[in-house]
Amino acid sequence: RSCLFVVLHVALQAAVFGEYTWEVFVYCWELQFHLLLLLLPYLLLAANLGCFLLCSRANPGEITPLLSENRKYCYKSHGLVLFPVSLAGAVTKSNAASLAKVYAYDGVLFQRGLVCPTCTLEKPARSKHCSVCRTCVHRFDHHCVWVNNCIGAGNAGVFLLYLLSLTATAGAVAAVTAALLIQVLLLSNAMHGTYLDAQGQEQPVGIPLLVQHLFLTFPRIVFMLGFVILLTLVLGGYCSFSLYLALTNQTTNEWCKSRRFGGSPHHPSQPHDRPLVYRNIYSKGIWRNLKEIFSPPTVLERKKK
């Protein structure tokens, strides 16, 4: 795990909001933009930073064995018995058996009896070993370098809110900045101007010339606008994909594995002359899928059904 992308994440946000505060906010204030519109990016930034901290510090759903060679433990004596104690001071208890009862094995992507070679425990359905965090994660989605944490059952809902707030923040900054530049063009009457071409003919000013004029007048603002527009498009696409996965109760890991399933071996219970067909058995409808993202099921809830 490395904090490099986290530092880059914070640096990019600081650079964008530094330019927004130093120039865009001041110019918009002088042009009498509504205060709530100018403060909207800051409010969204505060919400995004809150989701970022929750997502990066949350336990994604780590599957803990009773004792693992790749973990460091001290020992606490109770009479003649030594109990393994994590460095945080809590007695380590395995949750692998209880998590194995949360989701059923679909027999295609997740099969019963598979053991993680690193953690040496039977893998619950929808789990995967993360080579970066060096642990198995329940309902593993992916490892996100931007929050320096795995995305799993414990923080999938917060991660979705993080993506939504980050996309909204970039979109709000882009909208206010674009409104400022358009207002500047309208006040300067540049959109109705003309110029002389190489043949000496008078031509109306087009969009490329207006963009060039704005870039020469406000270079940092135009560069920032181009960056946040690109960021909004990229984040919007990824946010839409993540929302689709949430609505269908899939993870990124499951979606990728289902697309590559053509070369997977047959399940022992299936005849070799009949190809396996993947079917998502975890989807329970849109609203129940969303509820599961923000309130992961537990063994107790499963027994009540």
Short mmCIF file of C-alpha atoms in Angstrom, two decimals:
data_model
loop_
_atom_site.label_atom_id
_atom_site.label_comp_id
_atom_site.label_asym_id
_atom_site.label_seq_id
_atom_site.Cartn_x
_atom_site.Cartn_y
_atom_site.Cartn_z
CA ARG A 1 0.00 0.00 0.00
CA SER A 2 1.24 3.46 -0.87
CA CYS A 3 0.01 6.97 -0.10
CA LEU A 4 1.35 8.33 -3.39
CA PHE A 5 -2.02 8.48 -5.14
CA VAL A 6 -3.69 9.85 -2.01
CA VAL A 7 -1.18 12.72 -1.99
CA LEU A 8 -1.78 13.25 -5.72
CA HIS A 9 -5.54 13.19 -5.09
CA VAL A 10 -5.28 15.89 -2.42
CA ALA A 11 -2.82 17.94 -4.51
CA LEU A 12 -5.15 18.00 -7.53
CA GLN A 13 -8.10 19.07 -5.40
CA ALA A 14 -5.99 21.76 -3.72
CA ALA A 15 -4.80 23.07 -7.11
CA VAL A 16 -8.31 23.20 -8.58
CA PHE A 17 -9.90 24.87 -5.56
CA GLY A 18 -6.95 27.20 -5.15
CA GLU A 19 -7.50 28.51 -8.68
CA TYR A 20 -11.27 28.53 -8.17
CA THR A 21 -10.96 30.60 -4.99
CA TRP A 22 -8.19 32.91 -6.22
CA GLU A 23 -9.73 33.91 -9.56
CA VAL A 24 -13.11 32.34 -10.40
CA PHE A 25 -14.77 33.12 -7.07
CA VAL A 26 -13.45 36.70 -7.06
CA TYR A 27 -14.52 37.44 -10.64
CA CYS A 28 -17.94 35.87 -10.09
CA TRP A 29 -18.40 37.90 -6.92
CA GLU A 30 -17.63 41.08 -8.81
CA LEU A 31 -20.14 40.07 -11.49
CA GLN A 32 -22.74 39.55 -8.72
CA PHE A 33 -23.23 35.79 -9.09
CA HIS A 34 -25.53 34.29 -6.46
CA LEU A 35 -23.58 33.43 -3.29
CA LEU A 36 -25.17 29.97 -2.95
CA LEU A 37 -24.00 29.08 -6.46
CA LEU A 38 -20.45 30.14 -5.60
CA LEU A 39 -20.46 28.18 -2.33
CA LEU A 40 -21.92 24.99 -3.85
CA PRO A 41 -18.51 23.55 -4.90
CA TYR A 42 -17.20 24.06 -1.35
CA LEU A 43 -20.20 22.27 0.17
CA LEU A 44 -19.77 19.36 -2.23
CA LEU A 45 -16.03 19.29 -1.47
CA ALA A 46 -16.74 19.01 2.26
CA ALA A 47 -19.10 16.09 1.64
CA ASN A 48 -16.55 14.45 -0.64
CA LEU A 49 -13.74 14.78 1.92
CA GLY A 50 -15.99 13.25 4.57
CA CYS A 51 -16.77 10.26 2.33
CA PHE A 52 -13.08 9.99 1.44
CA LEU A 53 -12.03 9.76 5.09
CA LEU A 54 -14.74 7.23 5.91
CA CYS A 55 -13.91 5.10 2.88
CA SER A 56 -10.16 5.12 3.42
CA ARG A 57 -10.32 4.38 7.15
CA ALA A 58 -13.16 1.84 7.12
CA ASN A 59 -12.66 -1.90 7.38
CA PRO A 60 -13.68 -3.12 3.91
CA GLY A 61 -14.64 -6.55 5.23
CA GLU A 62 -11.35 -8.18 6.11
CA ILE A 63 -11.58 -11.94 6.58
CA THR A 64 -9.44 -12.75 9.56
CA PRO A 65 -8.01 -16.22 10.24
CA LEU A 66 -7.36 -17.31 13.80
CA LEU A 67 -3.63 -17.23 13.25
CA SER A 68 -1.80 -16.32 10.05
CA GLU A 69 1.90 -16.49 9.30
CA ASN A 70 1.83 -13.27 7.29
CA ARG A 71 0.58 -11.27 10.28
CA LYS A 72 2.43 -10.14 13.37
CA TYR A 73 1.03 -11.03 16.76
CA CYS A 74 2.11 -10.67 20.33
CA TYR A 75 0.82 -13.10 22.93
CA LYS A 76 -1.18 -12.46 26.08
CA SER A 77 -1.02 -14.96 28.86
CA HIS A 78 -4.12 -16.14 30.74
CA GLY A 79 -2.88 -18.70 33.20
CA LEU A 80 -1.18 -21.45 31.16
CA VAL A 81 -2.85 -20.48 27.87
CA LEU A 82 -1.38 -18.06 25.32
CA PHE A 83 -3.92 -16.23 23.16
CA PRO A 84 -2.83 -14.49 19.91
CA VAL A 85 -3.39 -10.76 20.24
CA SER A 86 -3.09 -8.31 17.35
CA LEU A 87 -0.79 -5.34 17.69
CA ALA A 88 -3.86 -3.19 18.28
CA GLY A 89 -4.46 -5.13 21.48
CA ALA A 90 -7.61 -7.13 20.59
CA VAL A 91 -7.79 -10.91 20.67
CA THR A 92 -7.88 -12.19 17.10
CA LYS A 93 -10.92 -14.27 16.21
CA SER A 94 -11.59 -15.86 12.87
CA ASN A 95 -14.72 -14.65 11.04
CA ALA A 96 -14.26 -16.83 7.97
CA ALA A 97 -16.82 -19.44 9.03
CA SER A 98 -19.52 -16.87 9.80
CA LEU A 99 -18.93 -14.90 6.59
CA ALA A 100 -19.21 -18.11 4.56
CA LYS A 101 -22.89 -18.25 5.60
CA VAL A 102 -23.77 -14.78 4.30
CA TYR A 103 -23.76 -15.52 0.55
CA ALA A 104 -24.46 -18.74 -1.29
CA TYR A 105 -21.90 -20.26 -3.68
CA ASP A 106 -23.08 -19.92 -7.27
CA GLY A 107 -20.96 -22.87 -8.43
CA VAL A 108 -19.53 -20.84 -11.30
CA LEU A 109 -17.57 -17.82 -10.11
CA PHE A 110 -17.49 -19.01 -6.51
CA GLN A 111 -17.18 -22.65 -5.58
CA ARG A 112 -17.25 -24.27 -2.19
CA GLY A 113 -14.05 -25.70 -0.80
CA LEU A 114 -11.55 -23.34 -2.43
CA VAL A 115 -8.78 -22.31 -0.04
CA CYS A 116 -6.83 -19.09 -0.26
CA PRO A 117 -3.16 -20.14 -0.63
CA THR A 118 -1.95 -17.04 1.22
CA CYS A 119 -4.40 -16.82 4.11
CA THR A 120 -4.88 -20.63 4.26
CA LEU A 121 -8.63 -20.37 4.88
CA GLU A 122 -11.67 -21.49 2.95
CA LYS A 123 -12.84 -18.57 0.85
CA PRO A 124 -16.42 -17.37 1.44
CA ALA A 125 -18.51 -16.66 -1.64
CA ARG A 126 -17.88 -13.24 -3.24
CA SER A 127 -14.52 -12.87 -1.48
CA LYS A 128 -11.07 -12.39 -3.00
CA HIS A 129 -7.53 -12.05 -1.76
CA CYS A 130 -6.06 -8.59 -2.26
CA SER A 131 -2.35 -8.79 -3.03
CA VAL A 132 -1.89 -5.13 -2.05
CA CYS A 133 -3.51 -5.31 1.39
CA ARG A 134 -2.40 -8.96 1.79
CA THR A 135 -5.74 -10.13 3.12
CA CYS A 136 -8.98 -11.67 1.88
CA VAL A 137 -11.87 -9.22 1.62
CA HIS A 138 -15.55 -10.10 1.92
CA ARG A 139 -17.61 -9.08 -1.13
CA PHE A 140 -14.43 -7.80 -2.75
CA ASP A 141 -14.94 -5.15 -5.42
CA HIS A 142 -11.46 -3.78 -6.16
CA HIS A 143 -8.49 -2.12 -4.53
CA CYS A 144 -8.72 1.66 -4.98
CA VAL A 145 -5.35 3.41 -4.96
CA TRP A 146 -7.04 6.83 -4.65
CA VAL A 147 -8.37 6.01 -1.17
CA ASN A 148 -5.54 3.56 -0.40
CA ASN A 149 -7.97 0.86 0.68
CA CYS A 150 -9.90 -2.10 -0.63
CA ILE A 151 -13.55 -1.67 -1.54
CA GLY A 152 -15.64 -4.42 -0.03
CA ALA A 153 -18.77 -5.12 1.97
CA GLY A 154 -17.79 -2.70 4.72
CA ASN A 155 -17.30 0.44 2.63
CA ALA A 156 -18.99 -0.13 -0.75
CA GLY A 157 -21.83 2.26 0.08
CA VAL A 158 -19.50 5.02 1.25
CA PHE A 159 -17.36 4.52 -1.86
CA LEU A 160 -20.42 5.01 -4.08
CA LEU A 161 -21.22 8.25 -2.22
CA TYR A 162 -17.57 9.27 -2.60
CA LEU A 163 -17.79 8.81 -6.38
CA LEU A 164 -21.10 10.67 -6.61
CA SER A 165 -19.86 13.61 -4.52
CA LEU A 166 -16.55 13.77 -6.42
CA THR A 167 -18.36 13.83 -9.77
CA ALA A 168 -20.78 16.47 -8.50
CA THR A 169 -17.90 18.59 -7.17
CA ALA A 170 -16.06 18.54 -10.50
CA GLY A 171 -19.31 19.27 -12.35
CA ALA A 172 -20.15 22.21 -10.09
CA VAL A 173 -16.70 23.77 -10.52
CA ALA A 174 -16.95 23.30 -14.30
CA ALA A 175 -20.45 24.83 -14.41
CA VAL A 176 -19.54 27.94 -12.39
CA THR A 177 -16.32 28.47 -14.35
CA ALA A 178 -18.07 28.05 -17.71
CA ALA A 179 -20.79 30.48 -16.58
CA LEU A 180 -18.10 33.03 -15.72
CA LEU A 181 -16.41 32.79 -19.12
CA ILE A 182 -19.71 32.97 -20.97
CA GLN A 183 -20.67 36.04 -18.94
CA VAL A 184 -17.33 37.66 -19.82
CA LEU A 185 -17.95 37.02 -23.54
CA LEU A 186 -21.46 38.46 -23.32
CA LEU A 187 -20.31 41.60 -21.51
CA SER A 188 -17.44 42.19 -23.93
CA ASN A 189 -19.71 41.60 -26.95
CA ALA A 190 -16.94 39.43 -28.40
CA MET A 191 -19.41 36.86 -29.75
CA HIS A 192 -20.68 39.41 -32.27
CA GLY A 193 -17.24 40.65 -33.34
CA THR A 194 -15.55 40.20 -36.70
CA TYR A 195 -12.00 39.82 -37.99
CA LEU A 196 -10.13 40.05 -41.30
CA ASP A 197 -8.94 36.77 -42.80
CA ALA A 198 -5.82 36.25 -44.95
CA GLN A 199 -7.67 37.52 -48.04
CA GLY A 200 -8.75 40.69 -46.26
CA GLN A 201 -12.37 39.54 -46.01
CA GLU A 202 -14.38 40.33 -42.88
CA GLN A 203 -15.43 37.13 -41.09
CA PRO A 204 -17.57 36.59 -37.99
CA VAL A 205 -15.76 35.38 -34.90
CA GLY A 206 -16.10 31.61 -34.42
CA ILE A 207 -15.80 29.36 -31.40
CA PRO A 208 -12.08 28.49 -31.95
CA LEU A 209 -11.16 32.17 -31.97
CA LEU A 210 -13.26 32.83 -28.87
CA VAL A 211 -11.55 29.98 -27.02
CA GLN A 212 -8.16 31.33 -28.11
CA HIS A 213 -9.12 34.80 -26.90
CA LEU A 214 -10.24 33.44 -23.52
CA PHE A 215 -7.09 31.35 -23.17
CA LEU A 216 -4.88 34.38 -23.82
CA THR A 217 -6.89 36.48 -21.35
CA PHE A 218 -7.52 33.88 -18.60
CA PRO A 219 -5.00 31.06 -19.24
CA ARG A 220 -5.19 29.41 -15.82
CA ILE A 221 -9.00 29.53 -15.70
CA VAL A 222 -9.37 28.03 -19.18
CA PHE A 223 -6.82 25.30 -18.44
CA MET A 224 -8.61 24.45 -15.18
CA LEU A 225 -11.97 24.38 -16.96
CA GLY A 226 -10.66 21.93 -19.56
CA PHE A 227 -9.26 19.70 -16.80
CA VAL A 228 -12.44 19.62 -14.70
CA ILE A 229 -14.63 19.02 -17.79
CA LEU A 230 -12.48 16.01 -18.71
CA LEU A 231 -12.53 14.86 -15.09
CA THR A 232 -16.32 15.20 -14.94
CA LEU A 233 -16.74 13.07 -18.07
CA VAL A 234 -14.38 10.35 -16.84
CA LEU A 235 -15.85 10.30 -13.33
CA GLY A 236 -19.38 10.41 -14.72
CA GLY A 237 -18.73 7.32 -16.82
CA TYR A 238 -17.15 5.43 -13.93
CA CYS A 239 -19.86 6.59 -11.55
CA SER A 240 -22.55 5.34 -13.95
CA PHE A 241 -20.80 1.96 -14.16
CA SER A 242 -20.54 1.73 -10.34
CA LEU A 243 -24.21 2.65 -10.00
CA TYR A 244 -25.10 -0.07 -12.51
CA LEU A 245 -23.14 -2.61 -10.45
CA ALA A 246 -24.91 -1.47 -7.28
CA LEU A 247 -28.36 -1.72 -8.86
CA THR A 248 -27.64 -5.23 -10.13
CA ASN A 249 -25.79 -6.34 -6.97
CA GLN A 250 -22.51 -7.08 -8.69
CA THR A 251 -18.93 -6.22 -7.87
CA THR A 252 -16.23 -5.11 -10.28
CA ASN A 253 -14.43 -8.38 -9.60
CA GLU A 254 -17.53 -10.43 -10.45
CA TRP A 255 -18.31 -8.38 -13.55
CA CYS A 256 -14.78 -8.89 -14.91
CA LYS A 257 -14.71 -12.60 -14.05
CA SER A 258 -18.09 -13.17 -15.71
CA ARG A 259 -16.79 -11.54 -18.92
CA ARG A 260 -13.74 -13.82 -18.95
CA PHE A 261 -15.63 -16.95 -18.03
CA GLY A 262 -15.36 -18.56 -21.43
CA GLY A 263 -12.02 -20.16 -20.54
CA SER A 264 -12.91 -21.26 -17.03
CA PRO A 265 -12.96 -24.97 -16.14
CA HIS A 266 -16.18 -26.89 -15.70
CA HIS A 267 -17.64 -27.41 -12.29
CA PRO A 268 -17.31 -31.08 -11.23
CA SER A 269 -21.10 -31.44 -10.94
CA GLN A 270 -21.66 -30.24 -14.50
CA PRO A 271 -21.35 -32.53 -17.55
CA HIS A 272 -18.34 -31.70 -19.71
CA ASP A 273 -20.40 -31.51 -22.88
CA ARG A 274 -22.58 -28.70 -21.48
CA PRO A 275 -20.99 -25.26 -21.11
CA LEU A 276 -21.52 -23.39 -17.87
CA VAL A 277 -23.78 -20.36 -18.05
CA TYR A 278 -23.19 -17.60 -15.52
CA ARG A 279 -26.26 -16.19 -13.82
CA ASN A 280 -26.20 -13.52 -11.14
CA ILE A 281 -27.89 -15.18 -8.17
CA TYR A 282 -27.23 -12.27 -5.80
CA SER A 283 -29.56 -9.70 -7.36
CA LYS A 284 -32.78 -9.24 -5.37
CA GLY A 285 -34.27 -6.25 -7.15
CA ILE A 286 -33.17 -2.64 -7.41
CA TRP A 287 -34.22 -1.39 -3.97
CA ARG A 288 -33.02 -4.43 -2.05
CA ASN A 289 -29.73 -4.32 -3.95
CA LEU A 290 -29.21 -0.69 -2.98
CA LYS A 291 -30.12 -1.46 0.61
CA GLU A 292 -27.53 -4.24 0.67
CA ILE A 293 -24.83 -1.84 -0.52
CA PHE A 294 -25.41 0.54 2.40
CA SER A 295 -26.43 -2.11 4.93
CA PRO A 296 -24.55 -5.35 4.24
CA PRO A 297 -26.36 -8.55 5.27
CA THR A 298 -25.18 -10.42 8.35
CA VAL A 299 -25.47 -14.04 9.33
CA LEU A 300 -28.19 -13.13 11.83
CA GLU A 301 -30.31 -11.45 9.15
CA ARG A 302 -29.84 -14.43 6.87
CA LYS A 303 -31.13 -16.82 9.54
CA LYS A 304 -34.24 -14.74 10.09
CA LYS A 305 -35.35 -15.20 6.46
#
